[in-house]
mmCIF file with all atom_site columns, C-alpha atoms in Angstrom:
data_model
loop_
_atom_site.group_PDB
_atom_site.id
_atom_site.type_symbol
_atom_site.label_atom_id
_atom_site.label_alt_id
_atom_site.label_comp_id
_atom_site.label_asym_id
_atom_site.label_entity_id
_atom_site.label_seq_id
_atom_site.pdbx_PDB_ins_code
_atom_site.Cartn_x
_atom_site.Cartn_y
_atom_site.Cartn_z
_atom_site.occupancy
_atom_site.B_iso_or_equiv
_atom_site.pdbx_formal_charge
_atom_site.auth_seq_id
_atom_site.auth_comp_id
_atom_site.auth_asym_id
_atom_site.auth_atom_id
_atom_site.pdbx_PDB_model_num
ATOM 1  C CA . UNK A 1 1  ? 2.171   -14.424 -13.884 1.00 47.00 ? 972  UNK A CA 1
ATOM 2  C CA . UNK A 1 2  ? -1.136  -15.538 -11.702 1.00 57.00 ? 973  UNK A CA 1
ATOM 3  C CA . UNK A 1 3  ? -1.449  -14.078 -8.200  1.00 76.00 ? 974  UNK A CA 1
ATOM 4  C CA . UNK A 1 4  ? -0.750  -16.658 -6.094  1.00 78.00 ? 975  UNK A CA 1
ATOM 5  C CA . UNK A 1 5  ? -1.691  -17.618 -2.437  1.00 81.00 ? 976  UNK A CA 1
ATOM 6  C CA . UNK A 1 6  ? 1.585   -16.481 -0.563  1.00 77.00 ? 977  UNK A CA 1
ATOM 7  C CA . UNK A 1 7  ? 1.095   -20.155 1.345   1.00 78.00 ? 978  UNK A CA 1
ATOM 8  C CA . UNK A 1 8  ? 2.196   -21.528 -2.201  1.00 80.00 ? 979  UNK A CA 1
ATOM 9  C CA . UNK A 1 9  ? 5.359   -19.552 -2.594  1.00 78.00 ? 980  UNK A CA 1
ATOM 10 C CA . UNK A 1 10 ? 8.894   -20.823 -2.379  1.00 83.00 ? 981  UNK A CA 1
ATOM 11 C CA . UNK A 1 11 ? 10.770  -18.884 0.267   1.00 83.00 ? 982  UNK A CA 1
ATOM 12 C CA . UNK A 1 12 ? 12.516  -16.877 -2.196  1.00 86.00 ? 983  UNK A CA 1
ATOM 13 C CA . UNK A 1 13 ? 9.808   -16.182 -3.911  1.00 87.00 ? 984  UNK A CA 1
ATOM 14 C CA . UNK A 1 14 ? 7.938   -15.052 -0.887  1.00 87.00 ? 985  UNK A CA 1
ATOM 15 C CA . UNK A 1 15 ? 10.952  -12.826 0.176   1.00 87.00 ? 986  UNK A CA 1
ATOM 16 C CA . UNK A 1 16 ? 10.846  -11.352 -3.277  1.00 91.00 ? 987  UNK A CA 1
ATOM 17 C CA . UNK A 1 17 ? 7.229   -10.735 -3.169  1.00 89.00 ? 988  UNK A CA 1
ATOM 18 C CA . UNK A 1 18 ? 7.554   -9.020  0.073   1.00 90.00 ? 989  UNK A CA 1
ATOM 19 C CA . UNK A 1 19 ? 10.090  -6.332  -0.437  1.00 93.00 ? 990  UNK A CA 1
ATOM 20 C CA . UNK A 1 20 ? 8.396   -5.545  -3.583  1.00 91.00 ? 991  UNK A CA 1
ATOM 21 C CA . UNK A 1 21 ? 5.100   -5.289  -1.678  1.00 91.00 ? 992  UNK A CA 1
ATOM 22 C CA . UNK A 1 22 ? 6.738   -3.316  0.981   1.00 93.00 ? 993  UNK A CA 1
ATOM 23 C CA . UNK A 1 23 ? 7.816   -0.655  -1.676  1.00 93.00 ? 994  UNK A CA 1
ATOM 24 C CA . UNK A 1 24 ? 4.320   -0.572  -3.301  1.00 90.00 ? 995  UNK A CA 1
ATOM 25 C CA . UNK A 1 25 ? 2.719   -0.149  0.535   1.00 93.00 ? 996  UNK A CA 1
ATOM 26 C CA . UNK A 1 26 ? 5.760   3.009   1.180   1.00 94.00 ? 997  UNK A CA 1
ATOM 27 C CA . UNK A 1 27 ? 4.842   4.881   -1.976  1.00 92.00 ? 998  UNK A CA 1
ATOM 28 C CA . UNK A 1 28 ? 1.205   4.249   -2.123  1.00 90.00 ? 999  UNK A CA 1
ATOM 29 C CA . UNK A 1 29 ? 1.382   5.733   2.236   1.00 92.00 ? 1000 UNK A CA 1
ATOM 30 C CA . UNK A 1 30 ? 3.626   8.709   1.289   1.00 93.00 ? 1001 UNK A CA 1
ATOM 31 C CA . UNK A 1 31 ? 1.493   9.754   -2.101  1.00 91.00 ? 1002 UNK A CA 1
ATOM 32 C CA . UNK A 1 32 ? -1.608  9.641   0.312   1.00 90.00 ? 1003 UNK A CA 1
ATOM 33 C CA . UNK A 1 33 ? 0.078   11.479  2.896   1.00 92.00 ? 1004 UNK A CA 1
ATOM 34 C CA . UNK A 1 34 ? 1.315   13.702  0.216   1.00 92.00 ? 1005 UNK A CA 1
ATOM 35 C CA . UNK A 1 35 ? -1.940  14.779  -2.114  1.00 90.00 ? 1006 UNK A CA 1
ATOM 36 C CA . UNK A 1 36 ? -4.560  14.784  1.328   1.00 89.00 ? 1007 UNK A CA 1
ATOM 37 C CA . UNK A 1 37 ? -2.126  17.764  2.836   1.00 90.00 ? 1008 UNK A CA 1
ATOM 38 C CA . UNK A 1 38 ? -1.866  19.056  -0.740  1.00 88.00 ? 1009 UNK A CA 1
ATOM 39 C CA . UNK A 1 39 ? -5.843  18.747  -1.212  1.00 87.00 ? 1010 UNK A CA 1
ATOM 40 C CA . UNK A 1 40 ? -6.347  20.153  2.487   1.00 87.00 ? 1011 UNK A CA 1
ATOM 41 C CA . UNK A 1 41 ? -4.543  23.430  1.795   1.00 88.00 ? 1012 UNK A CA 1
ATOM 42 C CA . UNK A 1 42 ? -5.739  24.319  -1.355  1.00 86.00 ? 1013 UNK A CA 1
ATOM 43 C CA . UNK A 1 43 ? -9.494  23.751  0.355   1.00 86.00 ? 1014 UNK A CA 1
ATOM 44 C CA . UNK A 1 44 ? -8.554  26.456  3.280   1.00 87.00 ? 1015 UNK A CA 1
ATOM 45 C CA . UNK A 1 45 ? -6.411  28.622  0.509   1.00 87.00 ? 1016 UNK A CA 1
ATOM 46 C CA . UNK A 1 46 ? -8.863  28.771  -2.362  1.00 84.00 ? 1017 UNK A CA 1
ATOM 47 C CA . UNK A 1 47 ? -11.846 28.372  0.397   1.00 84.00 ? 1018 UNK A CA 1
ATOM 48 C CA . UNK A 1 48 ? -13.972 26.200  -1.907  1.00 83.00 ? 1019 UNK A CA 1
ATOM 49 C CA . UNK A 1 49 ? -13.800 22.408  -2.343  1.00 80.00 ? 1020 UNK A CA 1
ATOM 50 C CA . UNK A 1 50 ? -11.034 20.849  -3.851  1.00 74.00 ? 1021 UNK A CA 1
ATOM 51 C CA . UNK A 1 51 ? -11.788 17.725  -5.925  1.00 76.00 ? 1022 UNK A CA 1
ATOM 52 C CA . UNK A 1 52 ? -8.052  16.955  -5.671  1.00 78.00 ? 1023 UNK A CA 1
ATOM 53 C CA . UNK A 1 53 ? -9.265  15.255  -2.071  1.00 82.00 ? 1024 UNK A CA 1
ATOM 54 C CA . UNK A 1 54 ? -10.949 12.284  -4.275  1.00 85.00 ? 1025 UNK A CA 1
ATOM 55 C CA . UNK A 1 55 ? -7.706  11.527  -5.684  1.00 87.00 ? 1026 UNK A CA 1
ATOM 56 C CA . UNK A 1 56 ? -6.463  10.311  -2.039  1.00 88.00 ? 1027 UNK A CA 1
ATOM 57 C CA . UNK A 1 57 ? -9.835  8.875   -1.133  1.00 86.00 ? 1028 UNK A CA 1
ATOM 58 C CA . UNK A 1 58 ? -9.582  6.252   -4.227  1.00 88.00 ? 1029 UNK A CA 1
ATOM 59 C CA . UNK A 1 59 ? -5.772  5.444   -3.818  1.00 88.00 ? 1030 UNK A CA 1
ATOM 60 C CA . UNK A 1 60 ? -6.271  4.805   0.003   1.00 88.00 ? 1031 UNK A CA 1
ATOM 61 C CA . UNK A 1 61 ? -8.038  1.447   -1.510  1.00 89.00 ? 1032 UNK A CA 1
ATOM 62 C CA . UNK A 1 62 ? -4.424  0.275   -3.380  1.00 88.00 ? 1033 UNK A CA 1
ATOM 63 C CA . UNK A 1 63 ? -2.719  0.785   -0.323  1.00 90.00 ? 1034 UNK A CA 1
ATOM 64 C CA . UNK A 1 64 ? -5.165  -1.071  2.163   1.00 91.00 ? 1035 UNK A CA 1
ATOM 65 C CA . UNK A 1 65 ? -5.287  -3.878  -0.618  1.00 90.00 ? 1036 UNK A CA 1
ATOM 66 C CA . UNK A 1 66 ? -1.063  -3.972  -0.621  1.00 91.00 ? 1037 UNK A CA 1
ATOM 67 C CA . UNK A 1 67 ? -0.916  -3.800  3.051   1.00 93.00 ? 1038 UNK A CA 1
ATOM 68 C CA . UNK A 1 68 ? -3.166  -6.861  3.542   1.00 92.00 ? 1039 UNK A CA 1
ATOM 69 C CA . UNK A 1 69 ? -1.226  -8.059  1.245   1.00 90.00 ? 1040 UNK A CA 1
ATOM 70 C CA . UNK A 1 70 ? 1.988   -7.447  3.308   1.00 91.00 ? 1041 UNK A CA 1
ATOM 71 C CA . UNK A 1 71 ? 0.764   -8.677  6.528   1.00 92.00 ? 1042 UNK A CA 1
ATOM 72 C CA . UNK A 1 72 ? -0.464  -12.168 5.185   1.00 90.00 ? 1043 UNK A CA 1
ATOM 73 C CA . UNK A 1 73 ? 3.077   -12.665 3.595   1.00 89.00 ? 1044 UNK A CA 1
ATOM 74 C CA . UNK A 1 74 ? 4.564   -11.754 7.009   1.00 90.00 ? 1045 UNK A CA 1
ATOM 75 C CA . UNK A 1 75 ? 2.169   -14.099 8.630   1.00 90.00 ? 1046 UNK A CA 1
ATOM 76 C CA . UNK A 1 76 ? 3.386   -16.984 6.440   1.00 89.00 ? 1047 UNK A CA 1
ATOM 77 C CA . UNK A 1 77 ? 6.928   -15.902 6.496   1.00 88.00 ? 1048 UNK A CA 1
ATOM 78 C CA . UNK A 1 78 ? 6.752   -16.283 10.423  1.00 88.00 ? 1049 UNK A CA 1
ATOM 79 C CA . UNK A 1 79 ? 4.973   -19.598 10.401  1.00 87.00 ? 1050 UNK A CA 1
ATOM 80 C CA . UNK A 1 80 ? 8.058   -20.975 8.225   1.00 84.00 ? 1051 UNK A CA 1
ATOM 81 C CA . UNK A 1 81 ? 10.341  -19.616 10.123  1.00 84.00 ? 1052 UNK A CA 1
ATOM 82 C CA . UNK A 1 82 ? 12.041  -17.503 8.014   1.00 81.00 ? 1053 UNK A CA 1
#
């Protein structure tokens, strides 16, 4: 299936696309969240750098991608009226 413009979505296929983007933007927050605390502690416990800090560096990228994403579906969502 081709990415598509979310202006060229049917309105169930933009509500679709939206919930499914809403999970990807949760999991992708909480997993960042989640390993930078993880990455942070072991830096102050082990007191050396932790490369485990990259990890949330790179995936921070996914979720600014999905919530751009997200906020130009709710832009067309509101301009339909939906």
């Amino acid at each position: 299936m081709a990415n598509r413009q979310p202006t060229e979505m049917s309105n169930e296929e933009l509500l679709k696309k939206e919930k499914i983007t809403l999970v990807a933007v949760t999991l992708a927050a909480v997993s960042v969240i989640l390993m930078l605390a993880v990455g942070i502690y072991l830096t102050f416990a082990k007191r050396k750098f932790s490369a485990l800090l990259a990890i949330p560096v790179s995936l921070l990228a996914i979720f600014l991608a999905n919530y751009v994403n997200l906020k130009k579906i709710r832009q067309e969502k509101s301009a339909r009226g939906i």
